[in-house]
Every structure is written in C-alpha cells, then in structure tokens.
CSV table of C-alpha atoms and ligand atoms in Angstrom, one decimal:
chain,number,residue,atom,x,y,z
A,28,UNK,CA,0.1,0.0,0.1
A,29,UNK,CA,1.4,3.4,-1.2
A,30,UNK,CA,1.7,5.4,1.9
A,31,UNK,CA,-0.1,9.2,2.1
A,32,UNK,CA,0.2,10.3,5.3
A,33,UNK,CA,3.4,12.0,7.3
A,34,UNK,CA,2.8,13.2,10.7
A,35,UNK,CA,5.6,15.5,11.9
A,36,UNK,CA,5.0,15.8,15.7
A,37,UNK,CA,6.7,18.7,16.8
A,38,UNK,CA,5.0,20.2,20.3
A,39,UNK,CA,8.6,19.2,22.2
A,40,UNK,CA,9.7,21.8,24.8
A,41,UNK,CA,13.3,21.7,23.2
A,42,UNK,CA,14.6,22.0,26.7
A,43,UNK,CA,18.2,21.6,25.4
A,44,UNK,CA,18.3,24.2,23.0
A,45,UNK,CA,17.4,26.7,25.2
A,46,UNK,CA,17.4,30.2,25.4
A,47,UNK,CA,17.3,29.5,21.4
A,48,UNK,CA,14.0,28.0,21.6
A,49,UNK,CA,12.1,29.6,24.3
A,50,UNK,CA,10.5,32.2,21.9
A,51,UNK,CA,11.4,30.1,19.1
A,52,UNK,CA,10.4,26.5,18.2
A,53,UNK,CA,13.7,24.6,17.8
A,54,UNK,CA,12.0,22.8,14.8
A,55,UNK,CA,12.0,26.7,13.5
A,56,UNK,CA,16.0,26.7,13.9
A,57,UNK,CA,17.3,27.6,10.7
A,58,UNK,CA,20.3,25.6,9.2
A,59,UNK,CA,21.9,28.4,6.7
A,60,UNK,CA,18.8,30.1,5.2
A,61,UNK,CA,16.4,27.1,5.5
A,62,UNK,CA,13.9,26.2,8.9
A,63,UNK,CA,15.1,22.7,10.0
A,64,UNK,CA,11.0,21.6,9.4
A,65,UNK,CA,11.4,22.6,5.3
A,66,UNK,CA,13.7,20.0,5.0
A,67,UNK,CA,11.8,17.4,6.8
A,68,UNK,CA,9.0,18.2,4.8
A,69,UNK,CA,10.7,18.5,1.6
A,70,UNK,CA,12.1,15.0,2.2
A,71,UNK,CA,8.6,13.4,3.4
A,72,UNK,CA,7.2,15.3,-0.5
A,73,UNK,CA,9.9,13.8,-1.8
A,74,UNK,CA,8.9,10.6,-0.6
A,75,UNK,CA,5.8,10.5,-2.1
A,76,UNK,CA,3.7,12.2,0.7
A,77,UNK,CA,0.8,14.0,0.0
A,78,UNK,CA,-0.9,14.7,3.2
A,79,UNK,CA,1.0,15.6,6.2
A,80,UNK,CA,0.1,16.6,9.9
A,81,UNK,CA,2.1,18.5,11.9
A,82,UNK,CA,1.3,18.6,15.7
A,83,UNK,CA,2.4,22.1,17.4
A,84,UNK,CA,1.6,23.6,20.9
A,85,UNK,CA,1.4,27.3,21.9
A,86,UNK,CA,3.6,29.1,20.7
A,87,UNK,CA,5.1,27.6,17.3
A,88,UNK,CA,2.6,29.8,15.2
A,89,UNK,CA,5.5,30.6,13.2
A,90,UNK,CA,5.5,27.2,11.9
A,91,UNK,CA,2.4,27.5,10.6
A,92,UNK,CA,2.6,31.0,8.6
A,93,UNK,CA,6.0,29.4,7.3
A,94,UNK,CA,3.9,26.8,5.4
A,95,UNK,CA,1.2,29.9,4.1
A,96,UNK,CA,1.2,32.4,1.7
A,97,UNK,CA,2.8,35.8,2.6
A,98,UNK,CA,1.2,38.4,0.1
A,99,UNK,CA,2.7,41.0,1.3
A,100,UNK,CA,5.7,40.3,0.9
A,101,UNK,CA,5.2,38.5,-2.0
A,102,UNK,CA,3.9,41.5,-3.4
A,103,UNK,CA,7.1,43.6,-2.5
A,104,UNK,CA,9.6,41.0,-3.8
A,105,UNK,CA,7.7,41.0,-7.3
A,106,UNK,CA,8.2,44.7,-7.0
A,107,UNK,CA,11.4,44.6,-6.3
A,108,UNK,CA,12.2,42.3,-9.3
A,109,UNK,CA,13.0,39.2,-6.7
A,110,UNK,CA,11.5,36.6,-9.1
A,111,UNK,CA,13.6,34.0,-8.1
A,112,UNK,CA,13.6,34.5,-4.0
A,113,UNK,CA,9.6,35.4,-4.6
A,114,UNK,CA,8.7,31.8,-6.9
A,115,UNK,CA,11.1,30.2,-3.5
A,116,UNK,CA,8.7,31.9,-1.2
A,117,UNK,CA,5.4,31.0,-3.3
A,118,UNK,CA,7.0,27.3,-3.7
A,119,UNK,CA,7.2,27.1,-0.1
A,120,UNK,CA,3.6,27.2,0.5
A,121,UNK,CA,2.6,24.8,-2.2
A,122,UNK,CA,4.7,21.5,-1.2
A,123,UNK,CA,2.5,19.9,0.6
A,124,UNK,CA,-1.4,19.6,1.9
A,125,UNK,CA,-0.1,20.9,5.3
A,126,UNK,CA,-2.9,20.7,8.4
A,127,UNK,CA,-2.3,20.9,12.0
A,128,UNK,CA,-3.4,20.5,15.9
A,129,UNK,CA,-2.1,21.7,18.5
A,130,UNK,CA,-0.6,18.6,21.7
A,131,UNK,CA,-2.4,20.6,24.5
A,132,UNK,CA,0.0,19.3,27.2
A,133,UNK,CA,3.7,17.9,26.6
A,134,UNK,CA,2.9,14.0,27.6
A,135,UNK,CA,5.6,13.2,25.4
A,136,UNK,CA,6.0,11.6,21.9
A,137,UNK,CA,3.8,8.7,22.4
A,138,UNK,CA,1.2,11.4,23.2
A,139,UNK,CA,1.9,13.9,20.1
A,140,UNK,CA,1.4,10.7,17.4
A,141,UNK,CA,-2.2,9.8,18.8
A,142,UNK,CA,-3.1,13.8,18.2
A,143,UNK,CA,-2.9,12.3,14.7
A,144,UNK,CA,-5.4,9.8,14.8
A,145,UNK,CA,-8.3,11.7,12.9
A,146,UNK,CA,-6.2,12.7,10.3
A,147,UNK,CA,-4.5,9.1,9.8
A,148,UNK,CA,-7.3,7.0,10.1
A,149,UNK,CA,-7.5,3.2,8.8
A,150,UNK,CA,-3.8,3.5,6.5
A,151,UNK,CA,-0.2,3.1,7.8
A,152,UNK,CA,1.6,6.8,7.8
A,153,UNK,CA,4.8,8.4,8.1
A,154,UNK,CA,6.7,10.1,11.5
A,155,UNK,CA,9.1,12.5,10.8
A,156,UNK,CA,10.6,13.5,14.6
A,157,UNK,CA,10.3,17.2,13.9
A,158,UNK,CA,13.8,18.2,15.1
A,159,UNK,CA,15.7,15.2,13.3
A,160,UNK,CA,16.4,16.8,10.0
A,161,UNK,CA,18.4,14.1,7.8
A,162,UNK,CA,20.6,14.5,4.9
A,163,UNK,CA,21.8,13.0,1.6
A,164,UNK,CA,21.5,9.4,0.9
A,165,UNK,CA,20.8,7.6,-2.0
A,166,UNK,CA,17.3,8.1,-1.4
A,167,UNK,CA,14.8,10.7,1.0
A,168,UNK,CA,15.0,8.2,4.1
A,169,UNK,CA,11.1,8.4,4.3
A,170,UNK,CA,10.8,6.6,0.9
A,171,UNK,CA,13.6,4.2,2.0
A,172,UNK,CA,11.2,2.9,5.0
A,173,UNK,CA,7.8,3.2,3.1
A,174,UNK,CA,9.7,1.0,0.6
A,175,UNK,CA,10.4,-1.4,3.1
A,176,UNK,CA,7.0,-1.2,4.2
A,177,UNK,CA,5.7,-2.1,0.8
A,178,UNK,CA,7.9,-5.1,0.8
A,179,UNK,CA,7.3,-6.4,4.5
A,180,UNK,CA,3.9,-5.3,5.5
A,181,UNK,CA,5.0,-4.3,9.2
A,182,UNK,CA,6.3,-1.3,10.6
A,183,UNK,CA,9.5,-0.1,9.9
A,184,UNK,CA,11.7,2.0,12.0
A,185,UNK,CA,14.7,3.8,10.8
A,186,UNK,CA,17.6,2.9,12.5
A,187,UNK,CA,21.1,3.6,13.6
A,188,UNK,CA,24.5,1.9,14.7
A,189,UNK,CA,24.8,5.0,18.0
A,190,UNK,CA,28.3,4.9,20.4
A,191,UNK,CA,27.5,2.3,23.0
A,192,UNK,CA,29.0,4.9,25.4
A,193,UNK,CA,25.7,7.0,24.5
A,194,UNK,CA,23.1,4.5,24.0
A,195,UNK,CA,21.2,5.3,27.7
A,196,UNK,CA,20.3,8.5,26.0
A,197,UNK,CA,18.5,6.8,23.3
A,198,UNK,CA,16.3,3.3,22.4
A,199,UNK,CA,17.8,0.0,22.4
A,200,UNK,CA,16.7,-2.3,19.5
A,201,UNK,CA,16.6,-5.8,19.4
A,202,UNK,CA,17.8,-6.4,15.9
A,203,UNK,CA,18.7,-9.3,13.5
A,204,UNK,CA,19.5,-8.6,9.9
A,205,UNK,CA,17.8,-9.6,7.2
A,206,UNK,CA,18.9,-8.2,3.6
A,207,UNK,CA,21.7,-5.4,3.4
A,208,UNK,CA,20.2,-2.6,6.0
A,209,UNK,CA,17.6,-3.9,6.8
A,210,UNK,CA,16.7,-5.5,9.8
A,211,UNK,CA,14.0,-7.7,12.4
A,212,UNK,CA,13.4,-6.0,14.9
A,213,UNK,CA,11.5,-8.2,17.7
A,214,UNK,CA,11.7,-5.7,20.6
A,215,UNK,CA,13.1,-2.3,21.8
A,216,UNK,CA,14.0,0.0,25.2
A,217,UNK,CA,13.5,3.6,26.2
A,218,UNK,CA,16.9,5.0,27.7
A,219,UNK,CA,18.1,1.3,29.2
A,220,UNK,CA,20.3,0.7,31.7
A,221,UNK,CA,23.6,-0.5,31.0
A,222,UNK,CA,22.0,-4.3,31.9
A,223,UNK,CA,19.3,-3.3,29.3
A,224,UNK,CA,20.7,-2.5,26.2
A,225,UNK,CA,20.1,-4.7,23.1
A,226,UNK,CA,22.4,-3.9,21.0
A,227,UNK,CA,24.2,-0.2,19.8
A,228,UNK,CA,21.3,0.1,17.5
A,229,UNK,CA,18.7,3.0,18.2
A,230,UNK,CA,15.4,4.6,16.7
A,231,UNK,CA,17.1,7.9,15.0
A,232,UNK,CA,13.7,10.4,13.5
A,233,UNK,CA,11.7,8.4,11.1
A,234,UNK,CA,9.3,5.7,11.5
A,235,UNK,CA,6.1,4.2,9.1
A,236,UNK,CA,3.3,2.9,11.3
A,237,UNK,CA,0.5,1.0,10.7
A,238,UNK,CA,-2.6,2.3,12.3
A,239,UNK,CA,-3.3,0.0,14.6
A,240,UNK,CA,-0.7,1.8,16.5
A,241,UNK,CA,-2.8,4.1,17.8
A,242,UNK,CA,-5.4,1.8,19.6
A,243,UNK,CA,-1.8,0.5,21.3
A,244,UNK,CA,-0.8,3.9,22.5
A,245,UNK,CA,-4.0,4.3,24.4
A,246,UNK,CA,-3.3,2.3,26.9
A,247,UNK,CA,0.3,2.7,26.7
A,248,UNK,CA,1.5,3.9,30.3
A,249,UNK,CA,3.5,6.9,30.9
A,250,UNK,CA,7.1,5.3,31.2
A,251,UNK,CA,10.5,7.5,30.7
A,252,UNK,CA,10.4,11.2,32.1
A,253,UNK,CA,6.5,10.5,32.7
A,254,UNK,CA,5.6,10.2,29.6
A,255,UNK,CA,4.1,8.8,26.8
A,256,UNK,CA,6.6,7.0,25.0
A,257,UNK,CA,6.4,6.2,21.2
A,258,UNK,CA,9.5,3.4,22.0
A,259,UNK,CA,7.1,1.5,24.8
A,260,UNK,CA,3.9,1.6,21.6
A,261,UNK,CA,6.0,0.7,18.7
A,262,UNK,CA,7.7,-2.0,21.7
A,263,UNK,CA,4.3,-3.5,22.0
A,264,UNK,CA,3.5,-3.6,18.1
A,265,UNK,CA,7.3,-5.1,17.5
A,266,UNK,CA,6.3,-8.1,19.5
A,267,UNK,CA,2.7,-9.1,18.3
A,268,UNK,CA,3.0,-8.3,15.0
A,269,UNK,CA,6.7,-7.7,14.2
A,270,UNK,CA,8.9,-4.9,12.7
A,271,UNK,CA,11.4,-3.8,10.0
A,272,UNK,CA,14.3,-1.9,11.1
A,273,UNK,CA,16.3,0.3,7.7
A,274,UNK,CA,19.8,1.6,8.2
A,275,UNK,CA,18.9,4.3,6.3
A,276,UNK,CA,21.6,5.8,4.2
A,277,UNK,CA,21.5,9.6,5.2
A,278,UNK,CA,23.0,11.9,7.7
A,279,UNK,CA,21.0,12.7,10.7
A,280,UNK,CA,21.3,15.6,12.4
A,281,UNK,CA,19.4,16.0,15.8
A,282,UNK,CA,18.3,19.8,15.4
A,283,UNK,CA,17.5,19.3,19.3
A,284,UNK,CA,20.8,19.2,20.5
A,285,UNK,CA,23.9,22.4,20.0
A,286,UNK,CA,26.4,19.8,18.7
A,287,UNK,CA,24.0,18.1,16.0
A,288,UNK,CA,22.5,22.1,14.9
A,289,UNK,CA,26.8,23.2,14.0
A,290,UNK,CA,26.8,19.9,12.7
A,291,UNK,CA,24.1,20.6,10.4
A,292,UNK,CA,24.8,24.4,9.7
A,293,UNK,CA,28.6,23.7,8.6
A,294,UNK,CA,27.7,20.5,6.1
A,295,UNK,CA,24.3,22.8,4.5
A,296,UNK,CA,27.3,25.4,4.7
A,297,UNK,CA,29.8,24.0,2.6
A,298,UNK,CA,27.6,23.1,-0.3
A,299,UNK,CA,25.4,26.7,0.0
A,300,UNK,CA,25.6,27.9,-3.3
A,301,UNK,CA,25.8,31.3,-2.3
A,302,UNK,CA,28.3,30.5,0.5
A,303,UNK,CA,30.5,27.8,0.2
A,304,UNK,CA,33.2,28.6,-1.3
A,305,UNK,CA,33.7,32.1,1.1
A,306,UNK,CA,32.5,29.5,4.5
A,307,UNK,CA,35.4,26.5,2.6
A,308,UNK,CA,37.9,29.4,2.7
A,309,UNK,CA,37.4,30.5,6.0
A,310,UNK,CA,36.8,27.5,7.9
A,311,UNK,CA,40.3,26.3,6.1
A,312,UNK,CA,41.3,29.0,8.1
A,313,UNK,CA,39.8,28.7,11.5
A,314,UNK,CA,41.3,25.1,11.6
A,315,UNK,CA,44.8,26.4,11.3
A,316,UNK,CA,44.8,27.8,14.6
A,317,UNK,CA,42.9,24.6,16.5
B,422,LIG,P1,12.3,15.0,22.2
B,422,LIG,O1,12.5,14.6,23.1
B,422,LIG,O2,13.3,15.3,21.1
B,422,LIG,O3,11.7,16.9,22.1
B,422,LIG,O4,11.2,14.6,20.8
B,422,LIG,P2,12.0,17.7,23.6
B,422,LIG,O5,10.6,17.5,24.6
B,422,LIG,O6,11.4,19.2,22.4
B,422,LIG,O7,13.3,17.6,24.3
B,422,LIG,P3,14.3,18.4,25.0
B,422,LIG,O8,13.4,19.0,26.0
B,422,LIG,O9,15.3,19.3,24.3
B,422,LIG,O10,14.8,17.0,26.0
B,422,LIG,C1,11.4,15.0,19.7
B,422,LIG,C2,10.5,15.4,19.0
B,422,LIG,O11,8.7,15.1,19.5
B,422,LIG,C3,8.9,16.3,19.3
B,422,LIG,C4,9.4,17.6,19.3
B,422,LIG,O12,9.0,18.7,19.3
B,422,LIG,C5,10.3,16.9,18.7
B,422,LIG,O13,10.8,17.1,16.8
B,422,LIG,N1,7.6,16.1,20.5
B,422,LIG,C6,8.1,15.8,22.3
B,422,LIG,C7,6.3,16.3,20.9
B,422,LIG,O14,5.8,17.0,19.2
B,422,LIG,N2,5.5,16.3,21.8
B,422,LIG,C8,6.3,15.8,22.5
B,422,LIG,O15,5.1,15.3,24.0
B,422,LIG,C9,7.6,15.6,23.3
C-alpha cells in the first residue's frame, strides 16, 4: 500500500537548546537559510507523501506562518524584481497539503502521535520527528522506510548504530539482519540502563507505522520521564506483529541538540551555492589555529 500521509511531531519544549527555543520553536531553527522543519517537509514530499499533519503547541504559530502564503512579502518581492526569491517563497506554501493540530500538554512523543489519530484514519503513515533532519543519502530517508513497509507489510523504524557509551540517551533495539541495511526488530527499550541494552542500534528520527499503533498508544501508560513513549508502544507492536528496521543512507542531524545544530550548519553551508566557496576558505583558515 502506497503511504500518502505523514505526521511531524513538533510540539516539544526543546529544553536542550534553550534559550534559542524559548520563544522560537526549535523546529524553526535555521540551517543556513532554511528552517529545519522545511528540510523535513521536503523530505516527506520527495518520498511521495501528499498529506502532512504537523503537531504543534502553544507558541509555535511561526511553523504555520512559514508554510502559508505571505501576500505582502510576495507583492514586495515582485515589485522589487526579485522573481527568484518570490518563486521560492510561493513554492514553500505549495509543498503539500499541510494540516495542524495542537498537543495541549507536552506528554511525550507517543502522546503527540496519538493526536494524529483522526488525520491518519485506517492507513499506514510515516512519522518524521520534527527535530531530526536527514541530509544526503541515496534516496530520501522516508522513502527508504516506505519501500520496506511496502515490501514486508510491517511497521518500519529508521535505525542507526550509536556509540555504545551514549545508548542510554536513546532507545536500544533487538535486531536481526535480514538483507543489506534491513533488519527484523523484535524488541526495544527506551533510555536503557547498561544492563538492559539490547544492541547499539537505535531508532533515529523516522518510522512508518500501521494504524494499529493508535489502539496500542491509547493503553500505553506513561514511561521514562513520565511521558507516553512512542518506543513503549512500538515495543508492543514489534512483539505482536513484528517490525522492521532500515539503516537509512542519509546522515541524521539532531536539531534538538547544540552540537547537532552546528554540524548541520557546517554541512549545509559547505554545499550552499551562495556561500560555499567563502565558507570553505573560512573553515580552512580557522582550522589552522585549532
Ligand atoms: P524530543 O524528546 O527530542 O523533544 O522529541 P523535546 O521534548 O522538545 O526535547 P528536550 O526538551 O530538548 O529534551 C522528538 C520530537 O517530538 C516532538 C518534539 O517537538 C521533537 O520534534 N515532541 C516531543 C512532541 O511533539 N510532543 C512531546 O510531548 C514531546
């Protein structure tokens, strides 16, 4: 079944990147000249997604404004002869059919996904975490997951190995290799203590889920940090139906973390047509003194 719908949870508090995220959603933090969430919407669209639900919360109306028309700005750009920028600004508002729902309390990623129940209905859907930007790769990461869903008919997690010493900050998966980059996932645990680590593979930023996840989420009690964890619900799904994992080919940057923002900025700047040459010289110059 072709996956048409995607959910982007973007209602978190972003406490790891304060004060930047105090009045500005971390999902709107810019990588050179484009907000993180635009990279994510573009990835979904490039993967064949036509309908997107963004989960927002109080103080995040700039996300809606970003994907809306901006008549005054557009008129000014046109009258100033800035045709190219004008077209780019209009293109952003036509990327996909984007809807919004507010998560009224920040009760966790699982709770945020549950807010998408009515939008999703009875079909499989992709979840692209609003602060995880994936750049590069053979195909868009979301598409790589959708293809595995279409082949196996099971929920799919986008997975990557992480440093074993860091796995306690992520979730840990029980995986068995199936094909190149494709795994069976039989179990998982959120933020494991050292004795509960299953492997150094974790879910990073992308999943494709069947609609059965909603009834599981409805009976998932609060877990780590008192939040309803999507990992806890996916664990039940993995045990009930089985799940797959795909090691997507792009690089994931965590925009909810200061170092991730810096890494994404450097990577994008080194390829950006307007600034790449000067920026490369600048980096070389400062690297001499490091
Ligand atoms: P994170 O756990 O990275 O986001 O969730 P956070 O809660 O903002 O992080 P801290 O405060 O820095 O630790 C991953 C994604 O899920 C969204 C976040 O906006 C982020 O894009 N999220 C998280 C929600 O939409 N609702 C929630 O209740 C929690």
